[in-house]
mmCIF file of C-alpha atoms (C1' of nucleotides) in Angstrom:
data_model
loop_
_atom_site.group_PDB
_atom_site.id
_atom_site.type_symbol
_atom_site.label_atom_id
_atom_site.label_comp_id
_atom_site.label_asym_id
_atom_site.label_seq_id
_atom_site.Cartn_x
_atom_site.Cartn_y
_atom_site.Cartn_z
ATOM 1 C CA MET P 22 -3.878 -4.015 11.559
ATOM 2 C CA ASP P 23 -6.750 -4.333 9.125
ATOM 3 C CA VAL P 24 -9.850 -2.333 8.290
ATOM 4 C CA LYS P 25 -11.736 -4.102 11.070
ATOM 5 C CA THR P 26 -9.337 -2.948 13.751
ATOM 6 C CA VAL P 27 -9.296 0.602 12.466
ATOM 7 C CA CYS P 28 -13.113 0.669 12.486
ATOM 8 C CA LEU P 29 -13.033 -0.522 16.057
ATOM 9 C CA GLY P 30 -10.583 2.228 16.917
ATOM 10 C CA MET P 31 -12.760 4.861 15.300
ATOM 11 C CA LEU P 32 -15.677 3.687 17.423
ATOM 12 C CA THR P 33 -13.770 4.566 20.610
ATOM 13 C CA ASP P 34 -14.631 8.130 19.655
ATOM 14 C CA GLY P 35 -18.329 7.419 19.993
ATOM 15 C CA PRO P 36 -21.084 5.426 18.271
ATOM 16 C CA ALA P 37 -21.238 5.657 14.499
ATOM 17 C CA SER P 38 -22.691 4.053 11.404
ATOM 18 C CA GLY P 39 -20.752 2.522 8.531
ATOM 19 C CA TYR P 40 -21.570 5.597 6.547
ATOM 20 C CA ASP P 41 -20.075 7.795 9.251
ATOM 21 C CA LEU P 42 -16.911 5.727 9.387
ATOM 22 C CA LYS P 43 -16.516 6.019 5.640
ATOM 23 C CA LYS P 44 -16.307 9.776 6.048
ATOM 24 C CA ASN P 45 -13.527 9.286 8.570
ATOM 25 C CA PHE P 46 -11.693 7.079 6.097
ATOM 26 C CA GLU P 47 -12.002 9.817 3.526
ATOM 27 C CA SER P 48 -10.893 12.701 5.704
ATOM 28 C CA THR P 49 -8.629 11.993 8.663
ATOM 29 C CA PHE P 50 -7.443 8.557 7.565
ATOM 30 C CA GLY P 51 -7.630 9.147 3.845
ATOM 31 C CA HIS P 52 -3.972 9.928 3.293
ATOM 32 C CA PHE P 53 -2.604 6.752 4.857
ATOM 33 C CA PHE P 54 -5.339 4.162 5.227
ATOM 34 C CA ALA P 55 -8.043 3.927 2.587
ATOM 35 C CA ALA P 56 -11.180 1.804 2.821
ATOM 36 C CA GLY P 57 -14.409 1.612 0.860
ATOM 37 C CA TYR P 58 -17.924 0.465 1.777
ATOM 38 C CA GLY P 59 -17.072 -2.959 0.468
ATOM 39 C CA SER P 60 -14.579 -3.297 3.315
ATOM 40 C CA ILE P 61 -16.343 -1.304 6.018
ATOM 41 C CA TYR P 62 -19.783 -2.911 6.066
ATOM 42 C CA PRO P 63 -18.488 -6.483 6.156
ATOM 43 C CA ALA P 64 -15.992 -5.396 8.825
ATOM 44 C CA LEU P 65 -18.769 -4.037 11.031
ATOM 45 C CA SER P 66 -20.958 -7.091 10.674
ATOM 46 C CA SER P 67 -17.987 -9.291 11.465
ATOM 47 C CA LEU P 68 -17.134 -7.214 14.549
ATOM 48 C CA SER P 69 -20.763 -7.525 15.572
ATOM 49 C CA LYS P 70 -20.680 -11.316 15.274
ATOM 50 C CA GLN P 71 -17.553 -11.387 17.415
ATOM 51 C CA GLY P 72 -19.266 -9.265 20.047
ATOM 52 C CA PHE P 73 -16.768 -6.425 19.724
ATOM 53 C CA VAL P 74 -19.489 -3.945 18.817
ATOM 54 C CA SER P 75 -23.183 -3.698 19.558
ATOM 55 C CA CYS P 76 -25.630 -2.407 17.009
ATOM 56 C CA GLU P 77 -28.659 -0.213 17.441
ATOM 57 C CA GLN P 78 -30.952 -0.203 14.445
ATOM 58 C CA ILE P 79 -32.757 3.060 13.856
ATOM 59 C CA ALA P 80 -35.738 2.990 11.508
ATOM 60 C CA GLN P 81 -35.905 5.713 8.903
ATOM 61 C CA GLU P 82 -38.400 6.595 6.213
ATOM 62 C CA GLY P 83 -37.372 6.111 2.644
ATOM 63 C CA LYS P 84 -33.827 5.118 3.633
ATOM 64 C CA PRO P 85 -32.454 1.829 4.867
ATOM 65 C CA ASP P 86 -32.368 1.547 8.643
ATOM 66 C CA ARG P 87 -29.484 3.449 10.103
ATOM 67 C CA LYS P 88 -27.290 1.031 12.033
ATOM 68 C CA VAL P 89 -25.363 2.703 14.772
ATOM 69 C CA TYR P 90 -22.499 0.681 16.170
ATOM 70 C CA GLN P 91 -20.969 1.049 19.594
ATOM 71 C CA ILE P 92 -17.796 -0.566 20.876
ATOM 72 C CA THR P 93 -18.263 -3.113 23.684
ATOM 73 C CA GLU P 94 -15.933 -3.825 26.581
ATOM 74 C CA GLU P 95 -14.657 -6.958 24.798
ATOM 75 C CA GLY P 96 -14.102 -4.841 21.720
ATOM 76 C CA ARG P 97 -12.093 -2.361 23.716
ATOM 77 C CA GLN P 98 -9.963 -5.141 25.184
ATOM 78 C CA PHE P 99 -9.338 -6.583 21.757
ATOM 79 C CA LEU P 100 -8.342 -3.175 20.413
ATOM 80 C CA LEU P 101 -5.912 -2.526 23.249
ATOM 81 C CA LYS P 102 -4.269 -5.892 22.547
ATOM 82 C CA ALA P 103 -3.995 -5.024 18.882
ATOM 83 C CA LEU P 104 -2.365 -1.704 19.732
ATOM 84 C CA GLU P 105 0.298 -3.501 21.731
ATOM 85 C CA ASN P 106 2.012 -4.485 18.517
ATOM 86 C CA THR P 107 5.123 -2.351 18.733
ATOM 87 C CA SER P 108 6.215 -2.869 15.142
ATOM 88 C CA PRO P 109 3.387 -1.692 12.943
ATOM 89 C CA CYS P 110 4.320 -1.362 9.289
ATOM 90 C CA HIS P 111 4.248 1.641 7.001
ATOM 91 C CA LYS P 112 4.011 0.539 3.402
ATOM 92 C CA ILE P 113 4.181 2.472 0.223
ATOM 93 C CA ARG P 114 2.928 1.201 -3.082
ATOM 94 C CA SER P 115 3.840 3.723 -5.683
ATOM 95 C CA GLU P 116 3.032 3.359 -9.338
ATOM 96 C CA PHE P 117 4.294 6.921 -9.572
ATOM 97 C CA LEU P 118 7.842 6.048 -8.495
ATOM 98 C CA ALA P 119 7.775 2.854 -10.545
ATOM 99 C CA THR P 120 6.842 4.907 -13.603
ATOM 100 C CA MET P 121 9.612 7.406 -12.896
ATOM 101 C CA CYS P 122 12.133 4.557 -12.781
ATOM 102 C CA PHE P 123 11.341 4.004 -16.435
ATOM 103 C CA ALA P 124 11.287 7.685 -17.385
ATOM 104 C CA HIS P 125 14.039 7.125 -19.935
ATOM 105 C CA LEU P 126 11.558 5.076 -21.960
ATOM 106 C CA MET P 127 9.006 7.869 -21.981
ATOM 107 C CA GLN P 128 8.545 11.087 -23.872
ATOM 108 C CA GLY P 129 9.294 14.356 -22.125
ATOM 109 C CA GLU P 130 5.680 15.476 -22.246
ATOM 110 C CA ALA P 131 4.430 12.303 -20.637
ATOM 111 C CA ILE P 132 6.952 12.637 -17.822
ATOM 112 C CA GLU P 133 5.886 16.232 -17.231
ATOM 113 C CA ALA P 134 2.258 15.165 -17.143
ATOM 114 C CA VAL P 135 2.953 12.487 -14.538
ATOM 115 C CA LEU P 136 4.884 14.915 -12.342
ATOM 116 C CA ASP P 137 2.195 17.584 -12.669
ATOM 117 C CA TYR P 138 -0.472 15.067 -11.771
ATOM 118 C CA ARG P 139 1.454 14.036 -8.668
ATOM 119 C CA LEU P 140 1.830 17.678 -7.605
ATOM 120 C CA GLU P 141 -1.907 18.159 -8.064
ATOM 121 C CA GLU P 142 -2.672 15.160 -5.895
ATOM 122 C CA ILE P 143 -0.390 16.497 -3.193
ATOM 123 C CA ALA P 144 -2.086 19.882 -3.446
ATOM 124 C CA LYS P 145 -5.446 18.152 -2.881
ATOM 125 C CA TYR P 146 -4.163 16.547 0.289
ATOM 126 C CA ARG P 147 -2.796 19.896 1.396
ATOM 127 C CA GLU P 148 -6.175 21.479 0.865
ATOM 128 C CA MET P 149 -7.812 18.672 2.818
ATOM 129 C CA PHE P 150 -5.384 19.154 5.697
ATOM 130 C CA ARG P 151 -6.086 22.884 5.664
ATOM 131 C CA GLN P 152 -9.831 22.291 5.908
ATOM 132 C CA LEU P 153 -9.506 19.732 8.674
ATOM 133 C CA GLU P 154 -7.420 22.149 10.686
ATOM 134 C CA ALA P 155 -9.893 24.961 10.167
ATOM 135 C CA GLU P 156 -12.974 22.916 10.966
ATOM 136 C CA SER P 157 -12.549 20.331 13.591
ATOM 137 C CA MET P 158 -9.126 20.227 15.061
ATOM 138 C CA SER P 159 -9.984 21.635 18.466
ATOM 139 C CA ASP P 160 -11.469 18.405 19.813
ATOM 140 C CA TRP P 161 -8.771 16.139 18.442
ATOM 141 C CA GLU P 162 -6.554 13.836 20.397
ATOM 142 C CA GLU P 163 -2.844 14.541 20.277
ATOM 143 C CA GLY P 164 -2.364 11.421 18.196
ATOM 144 C CA GLU P 165 -4.586 12.704 15.450
ATOM 145 C CA LYS P 166 -2.767 16.025 15.418
ATOM 146 C CA PHE P 167 0.544 14.191 15.208
ATOM 147 C CA VAL P 168 -0.715 12.174 12.245
ATOM 148 C CA LEU P 169 -2.065 15.228 10.465
ATOM 149 C CA GLY P 170 1.256 16.993 10.981
ATOM 150 C CA PHE P 171 3.034 13.927 9.647
ATOM 151 C CA GLY P 172 0.947 14.042 6.490
ATOM 152 C CA LYS P 173 1.687 17.714 6.029
ATOM 153 C CA ALA P 174 5.412 17.250 6.571
ATOM 154 C CA ILE P 175 5.594 14.461 4.003
ATOM 155 C CA ALA P 176 3.479 16.400 1.522
ATOM 156 C CA THR P 177 5.830 19.357 1.855
ATOM 157 C CA ALA P 178 8.892 17.184 1.412
ATOM 158 C CA MET P 179 7.452 15.480 -1.695
ATOM 159 C CA GLU P 180 6.444 18.771 -3.268
ATOM 160 C CA LYS P 181 9.835 20.284 -2.605
ATOM 161 C CA TYR P 182 11.720 17.294 -3.940
ATOM 162 C CA ILE P 183 9.664 17.043 -7.100
ATOM 163 C CA THR P 184 9.859 20.728 -7.987
ATOM 164 C CA GLU P 185 13.573 20.903 -7.268
ATOM 165 C CA ASN P 186 14.520 17.728 -9.125
ATOM 166 C CA ARG P 187 12.085 17.281 -11.973
ATOM 167 C CA HIS P 188 14.540 18.883 -14.364
ATOM 168 C CA LEU P 189 16.755 15.809 -13.979
ATOM 169 C CA LEU P 190 14.088 13.743 -15.715
ATOM 170 C CA THR P 191 12.984 16.041 -18.455
ATOM 171 C CA GLU P 192 16.029 17.943 -19.567
ATOM 172 C CA GLU P 193 17.850 16.570 -22.552
ATOM 173 C CA PRO P 194 20.849 14.728 -21.199
ATOM 174 C CA VAL P 195 24.063 16.605 -21.853
ATOM 175 C CA ALA P 196 25.866 14.961 -24.770
ATOM 176 C CA LYS P 197 28.049 12.359 -23.184
ATOM 177 C CA THR P 198 31.719 12.783 -23.797
ATOM 178 C CA ALA P 199 32.798 9.834 -25.900
ATOM 179 C CA ALA P 200 33.643 6.899 -23.692
ATOM 180 C CA VAL P 201 37.372 6.168 -23.624
ATOM 181 C CA MET E 25 0.671 -0.924 -12.708
ATOM 182 C CA ASP E 26 1.117 -4.364 -11.214
ATOM 183 C CA VAL E 27 4.055 -6.637 -10.454
ATOM 184 C CA LYS E 28 3.943 -7.971 -14.008
ATOM 185 C CA THR E 29 4.456 -4.572 -15.553
ATOM 186 C CA VAL E 30 7.263 -3.696 -13.161
ATOM 187 C CA CYS E 31 9.007 -6.987 -14.006
ATOM 188 C CA LEU E 32 8.686 -6.134 -17.668
ATOM 189 C CA GLY E 33 10.190 -2.740 -16.978
ATOM 190 C CA MET E 34 13.100 -4.242 -15.105
ATOM 191 C CA LEU E 35 13.812 -6.480 -18.080
ATOM 192 C CA THR E 36 14.430 -3.435 -20.299
ATOM 193 C CA ASP E 37 17.711 -3.222 -18.412
ATOM 194 C CA GLY E 38 18.793 -6.592 -19.762
ATOM 195 C CA PRO E 39 17.898 -10.286 -19.467
ATOM 196 C CA ALA E 40 17.349 -11.596 -15.952
ATOM 197 C CA SER E 41 15.932 -14.491 -13.970
ATOM 198 C CA GLY E 42 13.140 -14.311 -11.418
ATOM 199 C CA TYR E 43 15.759 -14.604 -8.756
ATOM 200 C CA ASP E 44 17.594 -11.605 -10.189
ATOM 201 C CA LEU E 45 14.419 -9.536 -10.312
ATOM 202 C CA LYS E 46 13.714 -10.349 -6.694
ATOM 203 C CA LYS E 47 16.983 -8.708 -5.753
ATOM 204 C CA ASN E 48 15.873 -5.599 -7.617
ATOM 205 C CA PHE E 49 12.614 -5.624 -5.698
ATOM 206 C CA GLU E 50 14.572 -5.785 -2.487
ATOM 207 C CA SER E 51 17.089 -3.059 -3.269
ATOM 208 C CA THR E 52 16.092 -0.343 -5.715
ATOM 209 C CA PHE E 53 12.336 -0.895 -5.597
ATOM 210 C CA GLY E 54 12.111 -2.091 -2.032
ATOM 211 C CA HIS E 55 11.061 1.161 -0.484
ATOM 212 C CA PHE E 56 8.032 1.764 -2.685
ATOM 213 C CA PHE E 57 7.075 -1.433 -4.479
ATOM 214 C CA ALA E 58 7.494 -4.756 -2.723
ATOM 215 C CA ALA E 59 7.086 -8.160 -4.346
ATOM 216 C CA GLY E 60 7.922 -11.716 -3.326
ATOM 217 C CA TYR E 61 8.666 -14.858 -5.304
ATOM 218 C CA GLY E 62 5.018 -15.775 -5.061
ATOM 219 C CA SER E 63 4.238 -12.780 -7.243
ATOM 220 C CA ILE E 64 7.317 -12.684 -9.446
ATOM 221 C CA TYR E 65 7.449 -16.250 -10.784
ATOM 222 C CA PRO E 66 3.782 -16.356 -11.771
ATOM 223 C CA ALA E 67 4.203 -12.886 -13.310
ATOM 224 C CA LEU E 68 7.078 -14.084 -15.480
ATOM 225 C CA SER E 69 5.305 -17.203 -16.659
ATOM 226 C CA SER E 70 2.245 -15.137 -17.473
ATOM 227 C CA LEU E 71 4.348 -12.616 -19.417
ATOM 228 C CA SER E 72 5.884 -15.532 -21.252
ATOM 229 C CA LYS E 73 2.473 -16.920 -22.238
ATOM 230 C CA GLN E 74 1.498 -13.490 -23.542
ATOM 231 C CA GLY E 75 4.657 -13.327 -25.606
ATOM 232 C CA PHE E 76 5.975 -10.243 -23.826
ATOM 233 C CA VAL E 77 9.118 -12.042 -22.749
ATOM 234 C CA SER E 78 11.133 -14.927 -24.154
ATOM 235 C CA CYS E 79 12.783 -17.457 -21.938
ATOM 236 C CA GLU E 80 16.111 -19.166 -22.255
ATOM 237 C CA GLN E 81 16.491 -22.161 -20.026
ATOM 238 C CA ILE E 82 20.007 -22.773 -18.798
ATOM 239 C CA ALA E 83 20.773 -26.181 -17.322
ATOM 240 C CA GLN E 84 22.666 -26.250 -14.058
ATOM 241 C CA GLU E 85 23.963 -29.020 -11.900
ATOM 242 C CA GLY E 86 22.295 -29.501 -8.573
ATOM 243 C CA LYS E 87 20.118 -26.413 -8.967
ATOM 244 C CA PRO E 88 16.898 -25.978 -10.881
ATOM 245 C CA ASP E 89 17.413 -24.731 -14.430
ATOM 246 C CA ARG E 90 18.114 -21.048 -14.486
ATOM 247 C CA LYS E 91 15.430 -19.345 -16.570
ATOM 248 C CA VAL E 92 16.638 -16.155 -18.098
ATOM 249 C CA TYR E 93 13.911 -13.904 -19.441
ATOM 250 C CA GLN E 94 14.293 -11.282 -22.119
ATOM 251 C CA ILE E 95 11.783 -8.665 -23.152
ATOM 252 C CA THR E 96 10.361 -9.039 -26.663
ATOM 253 C CA GLU E 97 9.333 -6.283 -29.044
ATOM 254 C CA GLU E 98 5.657 -6.901 -28.173
ATOM 255 C CA GLY E 99 6.601 -6.679 -24.528
ATOM 256 C CA ARG E 100 8.310 -3.386 -25.095
ATOM 257 C CA GLN E 101 5.271 -2.022 -26.898
ATOM 258 C CA PHE E 102 2.995 -3.156 -24.094
ATOM 259 C CA LEU E 103 5.247 -1.529 -21.511
ATOM 260 C CA LEU E 104 5.350 1.777 -23.369
ATOM 261 C CA LYS E 105 1.551 1.774 -23.501
ATOM 262 C CA ALA E 106 1.390 1.086 -19.792
ATOM 263 C CA LEU E 107 3.766 3.972 -19.098
ATOM 264 C CA GLU E 108 1.452 6.335 -20.950
ATOM 265 C CA ASN E 109 -0.848 6.377 -17.958
ATOM 266 C CA THR E 110 -0.307 9.930 -16.789
ATOM 267 C CA SER E 111 -2.005 9.495 -13.427
ATOM 268 C CA PRO E 112 -0.211 6.701 -11.618
ATOM 269 C CA CYS E 113 -1.122 6.399 -7.956
ATOM 270 C CA HIS E 114 1.047 6.636 -4.879
ATOM 271 C CA LYS E 115 -0.595 4.836 -1.988
ATOM 272 C CA ILE E 116 0.340 4.606 1.619
ATOM 273 C CA ARG E 117 -0.949 1.945 3.939
ATOM 274 C CA SER E 118 0.306 2.775 7.366
ATOM 275 C CA GLU E 119 -0.449 0.728 10.425
ATOM 276 C CA PHE E 120 2.044 3.002 12.112
ATOM 277 C CA LEU E 121 -0.036 6.149 11.595
ATOM 278 C CA ALA E 122 -3.239 4.269 12.390
ATOM 279 C CA THR E 123 -1.711 3.159 15.672
ATOM 280 C CA MET E 124 -0.593 6.695 16.460
ATOM 281 C CA CYS E 125 -4.149 7.928 15.937
ATOM 282 C CA PHE E 126 -5.084 5.814 18.929
ATOM 283 C CA ALA E 127 -2.058 6.751 21.017
ATOM 284 C CA HIS E 128 -4.304 8.104 23.778
ATOM 285 C CA LEU E 129 -5.453 4.529 24.411
ATOM 286 C CA MET E 130 -1.884 3.305 24.815
ATOM 287 C CA GLN E 131 0.716 3.412 27.529
ATOM 288 C CA GLY E 132 3.609 5.804 27.189
ATOM 289 C CA GLU E 133 6.146 3.013 26.903
ATOM 290 C CA ALA E 134 4.273 1.325 24.094
ATOM 291 C CA ILE E 135 4.077 4.589 22.164
ATOM 292 C CA GLU E 136 7.806 5.139 22.596
ATOM 293 C CA ALA E 137 8.481 1.618 21.383
ATOM 294 C CA VAL E 138 6.411 2.157 18.246
ATOM 295 C CA LEU E 139 8.163 5.430 17.471
ATOM 296 C CA ASP E 140 11.594 3.922 18.081
ATOM 297 C CA TYR E 141 10.772 0.999 15.835
ATOM 298 C CA ARG E 142 9.708 3.356 13.071
ATOM 299 C CA LEU E 143 12.949 5.334 13.381
ATOM 300 C CA GLU E 144 14.906 2.097 13.176
ATOM 301 C CA GLU E 145 13.102 1.079 10.011
ATOM 302 C CA ILE E 146 13.842 4.451 8.474
ATOM 303 C CA ALA E 147 17.487 4.097 9.465
ATOM 304 C CA LYS E 148 17.589 0.740 7.651
ATOM 305 C CA TYR E 149 16.293 2.350 4.472
ATOM 306 C CA ARG E 150 18.840 5.119 4.863
ATOM 307 C CA GLU E 151 21.620 2.546 5.148
ATOM 308 C CA MET E 152 20.296 0.766 2.065
ATOM 309 C CA PHE E 153 20.276 4.026 0.110
ATOM 310 C CA ARG E 154 23.826 4.734 1.228
ATOM 311 C CA GLN E 155 24.997 1.348 0.007
ATOM 312 C CA LEU E 156 23.231 1.634 -3.319
ATOM 313 C CA GLU E 157 24.859 4.996 -3.910
ATOM 314 C CA ALA E 158 28.275 3.670 -3.027
ATOM 315 C CA GLU E 159 28.024 0.526 -5.106
ATOM 316 C CA SER E 160 26.144 0.842 -8.294
ATOM 317 C CA MET E 161 24.865 4.295 -8.935
ATOM 318 C CA SER E 162 27.192 5.201 -11.775
ATOM 319 C CA ASP E 163 25.333 3.212 -14.410
ATOM 320 C CA TRP E 164 21.858 4.280 -13.343
ATOM 321 C CA GLU E 165 19.292 6.058 -15.414
ATOM 322 C CA GLU E 166 18.264 9.518 -14.256
ATOM 323 C CA GLY E 167 14.882 8.125 -13.279
ATOM 324 C CA GLU E 168 16.390 5.716 -10.816
ATOM 325 C CA LYS E 169 18.481 8.467 -9.285
ATOM 326 C CA PHE E 170 15.388 10.627 -8.992
ATOM 327 C CA VAL E 171 13.541 7.818 -7.212
ATOM 328 C CA LEU E 172 16.416 7.136 -4.847
ATOM 329 C CA GLY E 173 16.602 10.825 -4.018
ATOM 330 C CA PHE E 174 12.861 10.834 -3.447
ATOM 331 C CA GLY E 175 13.189 8.016 -0.951
ATOM 332 C CA LYS E 176 15.983 9.803 0.845
ATOM 333 C CA ALA E 177 14.054 13.057 1.019
ATOM 334 C CA ILE E 178 10.990 11.363 2.462
ATOM 335 C CA ALA E 179 13.071 9.378 4.939
ATOM 336 C CA THR E 180 14.690 12.592 6.137
ATOM 337 C CA ALA E 181 11.346 14.344 6.477
ATOM 338 C CA MET E 182 9.834 11.445 8.439
ATOM 339 C CA GLU E 183 12.806 11.202 10.767
ATOM 340 C CA LYS E 184 12.790 14.920 11.407
ATOM 341 C CA TYR E 185 9.050 15.053 12.031
ATOM 342 C CA ILE E 186 9.055 12.121 14.403
ATOM 343 C CA THR E 187 11.983 13.300 16.494
ATOM 344 C CA GLU E 188 10.661 16.842 16.693
ATOM 345 C CA ASN E 189 7.087 15.919 17.529
ATOM 346 C CA ARG E 190 7.140 12.677 19.467
ATOM 347 C CA HIS E 191 6.938 14.581 22.724
ATOM 348 C CA LEU E 192 3.376 15.555 21.821
ATOM 349 C CA LEU E 193 2.369 11.927 22.129
ATOM 350 C CA THR E 194 4.253 10.858 25.189
ATOM 351 C CA GLU E 195 4.333 13.832 27.517
ATOM 352 C CA GLU E 196 1.659 13.966 30.161
ATOM 353 C CA PRO E 197 -0.938 16.385 28.917
ATOM 354 C CA VAL E 198 -0.832 19.668 30.790
ATOM 355 C CA ALA E 199 -3.749 19.829 33.215
ATOM 356 C CA LYS E 200 -6.498 21.426 31.228
ATOM 357 C CA THR E 201 -7.724 24.719 32.586
ATOM 358 C CA ALA E 202 -11.366 24.315 33.546
ATOM 359 C CA ALA E 203 -13.612 24.871 30.552
ATOM 360 C CA VAL E 204 -15.576 28.190 30.544
ATOM 361 C "C1'" DC K 11 28.280 -27.649 11.491
ATOM 362 C "C1'" DG K 12 25.230 -24.344 10.181
ATOM 363 C "C1'" DC K 13 23.928 -20.512 7.512
ATOM 364 C "C1'" DA K 14 23.527 -17.722 3.414
ATOM 365 C "C1'" DA K 15 23.146 -17.663 -1.359
ATOM 366 C "C1'" DC K 16 21.540 -19.830 -5.411
ATOM 367 C "C1'" DA K 17 17.204 -21.249 -7.844
ATOM 368 C "C1'" DT K 18 12.319 -22.417 -8.987
ATOM 369 C "C1'" DG K 19 7.886 -23.047 -8.307
ATOM 370 C "C1'" DT K 20 2.718 -24.218 -6.348
ATOM 371 C "C1'" DA K 21 -1.513 -23.662 -3.704
ATOM 372 C "C1'" DA K 22 -4.391 -22.033 -0.344
ATOM 373 C "C1'" DG K 23 -6.227 -18.264 1.451
ATOM 374 C "C1'" DC K 24 -6.971 -13.496 2.680
ATOM 375 C "C1'" DG K 25 -8.065 -8.947 2.334
ATOM 376 C "C1'" DG K 26 -9.629 -5.479 -0.372
ATOM 377 C "C1'" DT K 27 -11.615 -3.404 -4.757
ATOM 378 C "C1'" DT K 28 -15.215 -2.839 -7.964
ATOM 379 C "C1'" DA K 29 -19.490 -3.215 -9.669
ATOM 380 C "C1'" DC K 30 -24.089 -3.963 -8.813
ATOM 381 C "C1'" DA K 31 -28.661 -3.112 -6.480
ATOM 382 C "C1'" DT K 32 -32.021 0.307 -4.391
ATOM 383 C "C1'" DG K 33 -34.174 4.620 -3.449
ATOM 384 C "C1'" DA K 34 -35.682 9.090 -0.922
ATOM 385 C "C1'" DT K 35 -34.409 13.914 -0.036
ATOM 386 C "C1'" DT K 36 -32.402 18.286 -0.722
ATOM 387 C "C1'" DA K 37 -29.894 21.883 -2.892
ATOM 388 C "C1'" DC K 38 -28.556 24.256 -7.158
ATOM 389 C "C1'" DG C 21 -33.541 18.192 -14.102
ATOM 390 C "C1'" DT C 22 -29.551 16.596 -12.111
ATOM 391 C "C1'" DA C 23 -26.267 16.060 -8.879
ATOM 392 C "C1'" DA C 24 -24.992 15.266 -4.182
ATOM 393 C "C1'" DT C 25 -26.083 13.329 0.279
ATOM 394 C "C1'" DC C 26 -27.964 9.914 2.977
ATOM 395 C "C1'" DA C 27 -27.808 4.758 3.746
ATOM 396 C "C1'" DT C 28 -26.978 -0.255 3.384
ATOM 397 C "C1'" DG C 29 -25.406 -4.159 1.603
ATOM 398 C "C1'" DT C 30 -23.735 -8.418 -1.659
ATOM 399 C "C1'" DA C 31 -20.836 -11.006 -4.832
ATOM 400 C "C1'" DA C 32 -17.481 -11.689 -8.018
ATOM 401 C "C1'" DC C 33 -13.042 -11.057 -8.695
ATOM 402 C "C1'" DC C 34 -8.172 -9.919 -8.325
ATOM 403 C "C1'" DG C 35 -3.764 -9.572 -6.794
ATOM 404 C "C1'" DC C 36 -0.735 -10.458 -3.413
ATOM 405 C "C1'" DT C 37 1.071 -12.925 0.798
ATOM 406 C "C1'" DT C 38 2.408 -16.940 3.118
ATOM 407 C "C1'" DA C 39 3.614 -21.365 3.625
ATOM 408 C "C1'" DC C 40 5.170 -25.313 1.597
ATOM 409 C "C1'" DA C 41 8.393 -28.208 -1.300
ATOM 410 C "C1'" DT C 42 13.346 -29.271 -2.820
ATOM 411 C "C1'" DG C 43 18.253 -29.381 -3.101
ATOM 412 C "C1'" DT C 44 23.369 -27.772 -3.988
ATOM 413 C "C1'" DT C 45 27.426 -24.985 -3.183
ATOM 414 C "C1'" DG C 46 30.532 -22.409 -0.574
ATOM 415 C "C1'" DC C 47 31.996 -19.761 3.330
ATOM 416 C "C1'" DG C 48 33.327 -19.106 8.129
#
DNA sequence: CGCAACATGTAAGCGGTTACATGATTAC
DNA sequence: GTAATCATGTAACCGCTTACATGTTGCG
């Protein structure tokens, strides 16, 4: 599943512009599927060429025309087919964990800084989740609630693990008893 | 941090061939930083050109020469610099969660299948962790243990969340009481 | 007999990131 | 005045994936 398909999925919720979708990518989808304008706009124009979305151009003063996209019946069919894939992946690409693998090559302060930064990032996600719940959760589909809960559960687990185990990385290793 | 830098890091553990590194990418690093031969071999030859690794070519009968790479002092310096980045990212790209966001467009059976597949994948990681612990953990750096523990903690949290909340996605929604 | 492990690489292509380009309006 | 929001897009680039290409040894 690529950015195109996710855009199509977002449009099942109602017509939207590329700009609108970007906000979705930043909020609801932000923690597990990132995308920038450089992916979104080309995706929409490609979907349009394929006939999976229709586009209504709304003139505006001072701003570029607002292009509001709507999913078509063919688009909906295509999306449903895409969702039939029963083995979607879940990939992690973590420079954080890679760095921690080489912690023994780093200075204690640097390790602490990396761990603190990670905790801050998690806290940001937490805050985002909190706001989403407060603001707009009432009209969500169950799926979206499930995904939000998933994000929260993982955030909690990461936070807990890091705070409980960071000492392993930063404490001076106990003098090893001489081998043999 | 890219594949090149991770390869360089792996070589601090001792000389190795591309083939050897691939095994590392499949075991220890597999759950958070994937890489195939198509990334590894070019990475090594690039590192070699930059003088960050030296290469000893060992002739073999019937097989291509085994190329054993060793990190150089310049390589080590470069790696240490790279590890100074105190804000390494941790990215998730999840087709699984994206799919679940659109669960309301899917049939119950398909949703179940996706969830079951995810649980199976997690179980595979779990099994891999178990084997790593049994086999080779004694000579690991603290960092590697930390990262393995991290993987286990996240796997546990995901498993728990999915099993406890999957019913939200697959049960028939309770008939909504008429609005207002 | 067939498969897994050993062992290296190239080349095309894809998907996504980043930087660039433009510019009005509104809130602080 | 300056930053954020609204609003769209292109183009170069980068890094990684996938498929291809080749061939031996050893195990069950």
